[in-house]
mmCIF file of C-alpha atoms in Angstrom:
data_model
loop_
_atom_site.group_PDB
_atom_site.id
_atom_site.type_symbol
_atom_site.label_atom_id
_atom_site.label_comp_id
_atom_site.label_asym_id
_atom_site.label_seq_id
_atom_site.Cartn_x
_atom_site.Cartn_y
_atom_site.Cartn_z
ATOM 1 C CA MET A 27 51.311 241.043 189.739
ATOM 2 C CA THR A 28 53.612 243.500 191.430
ATOM 3 C CA SER A 29 55.659 245.801 189.239
ATOM 4 C CA VAL A 30 59.147 246.805 190.391
ATOM 5 C CA VAL A 31 60.461 250.223 189.393
ATOM 6 C CA SER A 32 64.247 250.440 189.506
ATOM 7 C CA SER A 33 65.615 253.781 190.582
ATOM 8 C CA ALA A 34 67.967 255.380 188.063
ATOM 9 C CA LYS A 35 71.610 255.689 188.963
ATOM 10 C CA ARG A 36 72.725 259.083 190.223
ATOM 11 C CA THR A 37 74.775 260.857 187.544
ATOM 12 C CA ILE A 38 77.738 263.119 188.292
ATOM 13 C CA ARG A 39 79.101 265.205 185.435
ATOM 14 C CA ILE A 40 82.885 265.647 185.148
ATOM 15 C CA GLY A 41 84.345 268.582 183.217
ATOM 16 C CA SER A 42 87.555 268.246 181.207
ATOM 17 C CA ARG A 43 89.550 270.067 178.572
ATOM 18 C CA LYS A 44 89.607 268.344 175.188
ATOM 19 C CA SER A 45 93.356 267.785 174.975
ATOM 20 C CA GLN A 46 94.657 264.230 174.891
ATOM 21 C CA LEU A 47 96.485 264.633 178.205
ATOM 22 C CA ALA A 48 93.489 266.248 179.914
ATOM 23 C CA LEU A 49 91.225 263.398 178.797
ATOM 24 C CA VAL A 50 93.681 260.722 179.935
ATOM 25 C CA GLN A 51 93.804 262.395 183.353
ATOM 26 C CA THR A 52 90.044 262.863 183.559
ATOM 27 C CA TYR A 53 89.235 259.277 182.596
ATOM 28 C CA TRP A 54 91.767 258.075 185.181
ATOM 29 C CA VAL A 55 89.900 260.066 187.857
ATOM 30 C CA ARG A 56 86.587 258.718 186.547
ATOM 31 C CA GLU A 57 87.890 255.145 186.807
ATOM 32 C CA GLN A 58 89.056 255.641 190.408
ATOM 33 C CA LEU A 59 85.693 257.093 191.410
ATOM 34 C CA GLN A 60 83.698 254.482 189.484
ATOM 35 C CA ASN A 61 85.586 251.720 191.303
ATOM 36 C CA SER A 62 84.874 253.348 194.665
ATOM 37 C CA PHE A 63 81.237 254.232 193.902
ATOM 38 C CA PRO A 64 79.805 251.671 191.439
ATOM 39 C CA ASP A 65 76.231 252.852 192.081
ATOM 40 C CA ILE A 66 76.977 256.294 190.632
ATOM 41 C CA ASN A 67 77.251 257.077 186.923
ATOM 42 C CA PHE A 68 80.160 259.423 186.108
ATOM 43 C CA GLU A 69 79.863 261.257 182.774
ATOM 44 C CA VAL A 70 82.688 263.204 181.109
ATOM 45 C CA HIS A 71 81.836 266.527 179.440
ATOM 46 C CA THR A 72 84.553 268.327 177.446
ATOM 47 C CA MET A 73 85.159 272.042 176.909
ATOM 48 C CA SER A 74 87.769 274.150 175.109
ATOM 49 C CA THR A 75 89.537 276.776 177.203
ATOM 50 C CA GLN A 76 91.161 280.019 176.136
ATOM 51 C CA GLY A 77 94.600 278.465 176.542
ATOM 52 C CA ASP A 78 93.627 275.693 174.110
ATOM 53 C CA LYS A 79 92.467 278.188 171.477
ATOM 54 C CA ILE A 80 95.333 280.709 171.519
ATOM 55 C CA LEU A 81 98.361 278.810 170.247
ATOM 56 C CA ASP A 82 100.367 281.536 168.501
ATOM 57 C CA VAL A 83 101.154 283.700 171.537
ATOM 58 C CA ALA A 84 103.515 282.972 174.437
ATOM 59 C CA LEU A 85 101.521 282.008 177.522
ATOM 60 C CA ALA A 86 103.010 284.761 179.680
ATOM 61 C CA LYS A 87 101.844 287.436 177.226
ATOM 62 C CA ILE A 88 98.178 286.378 177.221
ATOM 63 C CA GLY A 89 97.892 287.628 180.780
ATOM 64 C CA ASP A 90 95.074 285.472 182.176
ATOM 65 C CA LYS A 91 95.802 283.332 185.227
ATOM 66 C CA GLY A 92 92.838 281.052 184.411
ATOM 67 C CA LEU A 93 93.897 280.224 180.853
ATOM 68 C CA PHE A 94 93.137 276.521 181.136
ATOM 69 C CA THR A 95 90.426 276.602 183.802
ATOM 70 C CA LYS A 96 88.022 279.534 183.388
ATOM 71 C CA GLU A 97 85.509 277.904 181.023
ATOM 72 C CA LEU A 98 85.324 274.813 183.238
ATOM 73 C CA GLU A 99 84.765 277.008 186.290
ATOM 74 C CA VAL A 100 81.932 278.858 184.555
ATOM 75 C CA GLY A 101 80.429 275.449 183.737
ATOM 76 C CA MET A 102 80.472 274.491 187.412
ATOM 77 C CA LEU A 103 78.988 277.775 188.593
ATOM 78 C CA ASN A 104 76.223 277.412 185.978
ATOM 79 C CA GLU A 105 75.667 273.802 187.124
ATOM 80 C CA GLU A 106 76.419 272.412 183.654
ATOM 81 C CA ILE A 107 79.052 270.150 185.250
ATOM 82 C CA ASP A 108 79.559 269.052 188.861
ATOM 83 C CA PHE A 109 83.341 269.038 189.120
ATOM 84 C CA ALA A 110 86.416 269.534 186.939
ATOM 85 C CA VAL A 111 89.742 267.759 186.703
ATOM 86 C CA HIS A 112 92.755 270.034 186.221
ATOM 87 C CA SER A 113 96.493 269.658 185.995
ATOM 88 C CA LEU A 114 97.055 271.298 189.370
ATOM 89 C CA LYS A 115 99.846 273.488 188.002
ATOM 90 C CA ASP A 116 97.250 275.189 185.748
ATOM 91 C CA LEU A 117 94.810 275.940 188.574
ATOM 92 C CA PRO A 118 95.151 279.502 189.964
ATOM 93 C CA THR A 119 95.851 279.693 193.696
ATOM 94 C CA ASN A 120 92.870 282.010 194.233
ATOM 95 C CA LEU A 121 89.677 280.322 193.065
ATOM 96 C CA PRO A 122 86.455 282.088 192.017
ATOM 97 C CA GLU A 123 83.925 282.667 194.781
ATOM 98 C CA GLY A 124 81.711 279.616 195.151
ATOM 99 C CA LEU A 125 84.343 277.081 194.072
ATOM 100 C CA ALA A 126 86.751 274.946 196.110
ATOM 101 C CA LEU A 127 89.718 272.643 195.616
ATOM 102 C CA ALA A 128 88.080 269.434 196.807
ATOM 103 C CA ALA A 129 90.871 266.890 196.368
ATOM 104 C CA ILE A 130 94.442 266.455 195.139
ATOM 105 C CA THR A 131 95.447 263.088 193.707
ATOM 106 C CA GLU A 132 98.709 261.204 194.072
ATOM 107 C CA ARG A 133 101.512 262.923 192.254
ATOM 108 C CA GLU A 134 103.488 261.615 189.298
ATOM 109 C CA ASN A 135 107.148 262.653 189.090
ATOM 110 C CA PRO A 136 106.901 266.483 189.284
ATOM 111 C CA ALA A 137 110.287 267.117 187.647
ATOM 112 C CA ASP A 138 110.955 268.667 184.258
ATOM 113 C CA ALA A 139 112.354 266.426 181.536
ATOM 114 C CA LEU A 140 114.788 266.951 178.671
ATOM 115 C CA VAL A 141 113.696 265.506 175.319
ATOM 116 C CA VAL A 142 116.305 265.737 172.547
ATOM 117 C CA HIS A 143 116.523 265.489 168.772
ATOM 118 C CA GLU A 144 118.223 262.246 167.744
ATOM 119 C CA LYS A 145 121.424 264.077 166.759
ATOM 120 C CA PHE A 146 121.933 264.984 170.431
ATOM 121 C CA LYS A 147 121.095 261.594 171.936
ATOM 122 C CA ASP A 148 124.549 261.450 173.544
ATOM 123 C CA LYS A 149 124.058 264.808 175.305
ATOM 124 C CA GLN A 150 122.583 265.926 178.631
ATOM 125 C CA ILE A 151 121.271 269.378 179.501
ATOM 126 C CA ASP A 152 124.742 270.434 180.680
ATOM 127 C CA THR A 153 126.563 269.117 177.589
ATOM 128 C CA LEU A 154 124.358 270.546 174.812
ATOM 129 C CA PRO A 155 126.568 272.672 172.540
ATOM 130 C CA ALA A 156 126.524 276.470 172.495
ATOM 131 C CA GLY A 157 123.640 277.787 170.418
ATOM 132 C CA ALA A 158 121.547 274.620 170.679
ATOM 133 C CA VAL A 159 117.868 275.599 170.353
ATOM 134 C CA VAL A 160 115.823 274.539 173.380
ATOM 135 C CA GLY A 161 112.022 274.870 173.261
ATOM 136 C CA THR A 162 109.920 275.793 176.284
ATOM 137 C CA SER A 163 106.732 277.785 176.862
ATOM 138 C CA SER A 164 107.476 278.283 180.575
ATOM 139 C CA LEU A 165 109.073 281.421 182.015
ATOM 140 C CA ARG A 166 109.991 279.372 185.087
ATOM 141 C CA ARG A 167 112.033 276.891 183.049
ATOM 142 C CA LEU A 168 113.442 279.656 180.851
ATOM 143 C CA ALA A 169 114.698 281.753 183.767
ATOM 144 C CA GLN A 170 116.343 278.885 185.643
ATOM 145 C CA LEU A 171 117.953 277.354 182.551
ATOM 146 C CA ARG A 172 119.239 280.714 181.315
ATOM 147 C CA HIS A 173 120.843 281.155 184.733
ATOM 148 C CA LYS A 174 122.649 277.815 184.455
ATOM 149 C CA PHE A 175 123.236 277.623 180.698
ATOM 150 C CA PRO A 176 123.517 281.116 179.160
ATOM 151 C CA HIS A 177 125.191 279.623 176.072
ATOM 152 C CA LEU A 178 121.970 277.888 174.941
ATOM 153 C CA THR A 179 119.304 279.489 172.715
ATOM 154 C CA PHE A 180 115.751 279.349 174.054
ATOM 155 C CA LYS A 181 112.689 279.512 171.809
ATOM 156 C CA ASP A 182 108.990 279.497 172.688
ATOM 157 C CA VAL A 183 107.031 276.380 171.725
ATOM 158 C CA ARG A 184 103.242 275.952 171.929
ATOM 159 C CA GLY A 185 100.769 273.247 170.991
ATOM 160 C CA ASN A 186 99.842 269.911 172.503
ATOM 161 C CA LEU A 187 102.485 267.351 173.361
ATOM 162 C CA ASN A 188 102.332 265.544 170.016
ATOM 163 C CA THR A 189 102.652 268.851 168.140
ATOM 164 C CA ARG A 190 105.684 269.862 170.180
ATOM 165 C CA LEU A 191 107.391 266.509 169.694
ATOM 166 C CA ALA A 192 106.700 266.650 165.938
ATOM 167 C CA LYS A 193 108.409 270.069 165.786
ATOM 168 C CA LEU A 194 111.394 268.640 167.657
ATOM 169 C CA ASP A 195 111.651 265.596 165.400
ATOM 170 C CA ALA A 196 111.382 267.841 162.314
ATOM 171 C CA GLY A 197 114.466 269.731 163.477
ATOM 172 C CA GLU A 198 112.807 273.016 164.477
ATOM 173 C CA TYR A 199 114.320 272.531 167.926
ATOM 174 C CA ASP A 200 117.341 270.646 169.216
ATOM 175 C CA ALA A 201 115.680 269.844 172.539
ATOM 176 C CA LEU A 202 112.494 270.464 174.507
ATOM 177 C CA ILE A 203 111.860 270.865 178.224
ATOM 178 C CA LEU A 204 108.561 269.217 179.169
ATOM 179 C CA ALA A 205 106.859 267.923 182.303
ATOM 180 C CA ALA A 206 107.931 264.345 182.986
ATOM 181 C CA ALA A 207 104.445 263.586 184.363
ATOM 182 C CA GLY A 208 102.671 264.462 181.116
ATOM 183 C CA LEU A 209 104.975 262.242 179.062
ATOM 184 C CA GLN A 210 104.507 259.370 181.491
ATOM 185 C CA ARG A 211 100.717 259.685 181.577
ATOM 186 C CA LEU A 212 100.549 259.572 177.776
ATOM 187 C CA GLY A 213 102.735 256.475 177.590
ATOM 188 C CA MET A 214 105.656 258.477 176.180
ATOM 189 C CA GLY A 215 108.060 257.939 179.039
ATOM 190 C CA ASP A 216 110.575 256.528 176.558
ATOM 191 C CA ARG A 217 110.980 260.053 175.126
ATOM 192 C CA ILE A 218 112.417 261.284 178.432
ATOM 193 C CA HIS A 219 116.131 261.633 177.740
ATOM 194 C CA GLN A 220 116.994 263.115 181.139
ATOM 195 C CA VAL A 221 115.050 264.060 184.252
ATOM 196 C CA ILE A 222 116.264 267.565 185.057
ATOM 197 C CA PRO A 223 117.835 267.627 188.545
ATOM 198 C CA LYS A 224 116.204 269.936 191.083
ATOM 199 C CA GLU A 225 119.583 271.644 191.490
ATOM 200 C CA VAL A 226 119.178 272.838 187.886
ATOM 201 C CA SER A 227 115.456 273.597 187.697
ATOM 202 C CA LEU A 228 112.824 273.547 190.418
ATOM 203 C CA HIS A 229 109.448 272.377 189.127
ATOM 204 C CA ALA A 230 106.159 274.283 188.849
ATOM 205 C CA VAL A 231 103.783 274.593 191.782
ATOM 206 C CA GLY A 232 101.508 271.533 191.748
ATOM 207 C CA GLN A 233 103.277 269.923 188.778
ATOM 208 C CA GLY A 234 102.536 266.207 188.435
ATOM 209 C CA ALA A 235 99.380 266.310 190.582
ATOM 210 C CA LEU A 236 95.721 266.591 189.590
ATOM 211 C CA GLY A 237 93.425 269.072 191.279
ATOM 212 C CA ILE A 238 89.690 268.391 191.489
ATOM 213 C CA GLU A 239 87.579 271.537 191.748
ATOM 214 C CA CYS A 240 83.859 271.695 192.528
ATOM 215 C CA ARG A 241 81.206 273.987 193.977
ATOM 216 C CA ALA A 242 82.104 274.919 197.536
ATOM 217 C CA ASP A 243 78.608 274.290 198.877
ATOM 218 C CA ASP A 244 78.379 270.706 197.565
ATOM 219 C CA ALA A 245 79.413 269.003 200.814
ATOM 220 C CA GLU A 246 78.240 265.571 199.656
ATOM 221 C CA LEU A 247 80.355 265.685 196.496
ATOM 222 C CA ILE A 248 83.388 267.030 198.352
ATOM 223 C CA SER A 249 83.136 264.117 200.789
ATOM 224 C CA LEU A 250 82.935 261.695 197.879
ATOM 225 C CA LEU A 251 85.942 263.206 196.097
ATOM 226 C CA LYS A 252 88.086 262.876 199.235
ATOM 227 C CA ALA A 253 88.081 259.122 198.533
ATOM 228 C CA ILE A 254 90.780 259.619 195.893
ATOM 229 C CA GLU A 255 92.847 262.285 197.661
ATOM 230 C CA HIS A 256 96.487 261.486 198.479
ATOM 231 C CA PRO A 257 97.358 263.105 201.846
ATOM 232 C CA GLU A 258 101.121 263.450 201.293
ATOM 233 C CA THR A 259 100.645 265.000 197.845
ATOM 234 C CA ARG A 260 97.964 267.277 199.287
ATOM 235 C CA ASP A 261 100.286 268.605 202.001
ATOM 236 C CA ARG A 262 103.154 269.129 199.563
ATOM 237 C CA CYS A 263 100.944 270.944 197.064
ATOM 238 C CA LEU A 264 99.181 273.071 199.669
ATOM 239 C CA ALA A 265 102.595 274.325 200.820
ATOM 240 C CA GLU A 266 103.597 275.070 197.225
ATOM 241 C CA ARG A 267 100.316 276.835 196.405
ATOM 242 C CA SER A 268 100.501 278.910 199.594
ATOM 243 C CA PHE A 269 104.037 279.972 198.640
ATOM 244 C CA LEU A 270 102.897 281.047 195.153
ATOM 245 C CA ARG A 271 99.755 282.765 196.448
ATOM 246 C CA SER A 272 101.759 284.718 199.030
ATOM 247 C CA LEU A 273 104.094 285.998 196.320
ATOM 248 C CA GLU A 274 101.070 286.945 194.166
ATOM 249 C CA GLY A 275 102.547 284.965 191.322
ATOM 250 C CA GLY A 276 100.512 283.455 188.510
ATOM 251 C CA CYS A 277 101.040 280.244 186.599
ATOM 252 C CA GLN A 278 103.276 282.018 184.077
ATOM 253 C CA VAL A 279 105.717 283.677 186.485
ATOM 254 C CA PRO A 280 109.242 282.265 187.038
ATOM 255 C CA ILE A 281 108.628 280.765 190.460
ATOM 256 C CA GLY A 282 109.805 277.194 191.097
ATOM 257 C CA VAL A 283 109.476 274.825 194.031
ATOM 258 C CA ASN A 284 110.438 271.454 195.426
ATOM 259 C CA THR A 285 108.821 269.691 198.386
ATOM 260 C CA GLU A 286 109.754 266.611 200.348
ATOM 261 C CA ILE A 287 108.110 264.930 203.319
ATOM 262 C CA ASN A 288 110.082 262.799 205.736
ATOM 263 C CA GLY A 289 107.930 261.419 208.536
ATOM 264 C CA ASN A 290 105.913 264.415 209.689
ATOM 265 C CA GLU A 291 108.404 267.008 208.456
ATOM 266 C CA LEU A 292 107.793 268.931 205.240
ATOM 267 C CA THR A 293 110.717 270.684 203.511
ATOM 268 C CA LEU A 294 109.911 273.342 200.919
ATOM 269 C CA THR A 295 112.458 274.936 198.587
ATOM 270 C CA GLY A 296 111.457 277.915 196.481
ATOM 271 C CA VAL A 297 113.070 280.070 193.810
ATOM 272 C CA VAL A 298 112.180 283.361 192.146
ATOM 273 C CA ALA A 299 114.218 284.361 189.095
ATOM 274 C CA SER A 300 114.343 287.179 186.581
ATOM 275 C CA VAL A 301 113.440 286.113 183.041
ATOM 276 C CA ASP A 302 116.998 286.687 181.828
ATOM 277 C CA GLY A 303 118.317 284.424 184.591
ATOM 278 C CA GLN A 304 120.594 287.149 185.957
ATOM 279 C CA ASN A 305 118.838 287.662 189.297
ATOM 280 C CA ILE A 306 117.769 284.698 191.370
ATOM 281 C CA VAL A 307 116.768 284.180 195.006
ATOM 282 C CA LYS A 308 116.366 280.735 196.507
ATOM 283 C CA ASP A 309 115.834 279.356 200.009
ATOM 284 C CA THR A 310 114.560 276.328 201.924
ATOM 285 C CA ILE A 311 112.361 275.994 205.015
ATOM 286 C CA SER A 312 111.071 273.022 207.023
ATOM 287 C CA GLY A 313 108.214 272.449 209.438
ATOM 288 C CA ALA A 314 105.357 270.150 210.373
ATOM 289 C CA ALA A 315 103.459 268.812 207.359
ATOM 290 C CA SER A 316 100.222 269.700 209.165
ATOM 291 C CA ASP A 317 101.303 273.360 208.879
ATOM 292 C CA ALA A 318 101.833 273.154 205.112
ATOM 293 C CA GLU A 319 100.181 276.448 204.208
ATOM 294 C CA ALA A 320 101.968 278.339 206.965
ATOM 295 C CA ILE A 321 105.303 276.957 205.701
ATOM 296 C CA GLY A 322 104.537 278.307 202.235
ATOM 297 C CA LYS A 323 103.771 281.768 203.612
ATOM 298 C CA GLN A 324 106.941 281.778 205.711
ATOM 299 C CA LEU A 325 109.145 280.879 202.755
ATOM 300 C CA ALA A 326 107.496 283.548 200.588
ATOM 301 C CA GLU A 327 108.218 286.150 203.242
ATOM 302 C CA ARG A 328 111.810 285.004 203.515
ATOM 303 C CA LEU A 329 112.360 285.295 199.747
ATOM 304 C CA ARG A 330 110.597 288.641 199.676
ATOM 305 C CA GLU A 331 113.162 289.897 202.221
ATOM 306 C CA GLN A 332 115.916 288.649 199.880
ATOM 307 C CA GLY A 333 114.639 290.631 196.882
ATOM 308 C CA ALA A 334 111.954 288.420 195.296
ATOM 309 C CA GLN A 335 109.375 291.226 195.275
ATOM 310 C CA GLU A 336 111.591 293.520 193.205
ATOM 311 C CA ILE A 337 112.231 290.735 190.669
ATOM 312 C CA LEU A 338 108.509 289.998 190.342
ATOM 313 C CA GLU A 339 107.547 293.666 189.977
ATOM 314 C CA VAL A 340 109.869 293.981 186.980
ATOM 315 C CA ILE A 341 108.368 290.838 185.412
ATOM 316 C CA PHE A 342 104.776 291.982 185.979
ATOM 317 C CA ALA A 343 105.592 295.345 184.373
ATOM 318 C CA GLU A 344 107.148 293.610 181.339
ATOM 319 C CA ILE A 345 104.119 291.350 180.932
ATOM 320 C CA GLN A 346 101.733 294.331 181.114
ATOM 321 C CA ARG A 347 103.749 296.110 178.409
ATOM 322 C CA GLY A 348 103.554 292.945 176.305
ATOM 323 C CA SER A 349 107.311 292.721 175.968
#
């Protein structure tokens, strides 16, 4: 009698933050990969990051560009996990040595969204009354909205999405500015009262897309992960990340972007604003989508010539002082 020994499935370990949104995103990636590679077992391993643990301090004042990624990156370098799924907007533009951005998935709507307390259900961002309290944890949103709507009152808000919405519904805030993509992914699209027009607020670099990071020397895994990459989103996000990297801006600096691709042409708009909204520089550049990173560098240089560097230096100094 001949015995048959079945070979065990290969297992690939996926790293994720423990937040509800992070897990929804990670299990979506797992499903896409499992469908493409049924002979591989994909396991999800969760970790808490510094940004998940510090909830009583404004993000910009914590001062770490890897707030939501560092622990996952250490896990990859120590070979505890094989790759990590990030909200791309949280992933620093300069990765630790030995790690690489292997794939970028198709983007959800990257715009910001206005969510209002019921008493303001007949209002839009431009019709909220003077003094209305708007919650946001983003300097980017704060700077652009202060520029457009100096009559509104802005207040920091931290916590996961459910916590923030509970604070809004309890009347601690009159409105919140949140990422439309996060609300949609959690099945809360009905809470979106208004998608903020790009003319009012440019979105964060990489917002709405997922970035998959792994060890740079794992060529086999990188090839596998490319199966779920979305080329148009990749080109748009590479241009945005190049723009941010060239300005030496972190995730918590008031730098906003918008990208569009028509045929083979990529158009990138970028903004740099002072936190008080008083000083703002904004410009647009176009070029071949295949030159995405070069386009980002060119736009950064153009804004730097218009005064972006001086604005950023003031912001960096304020953050270092903890003000």
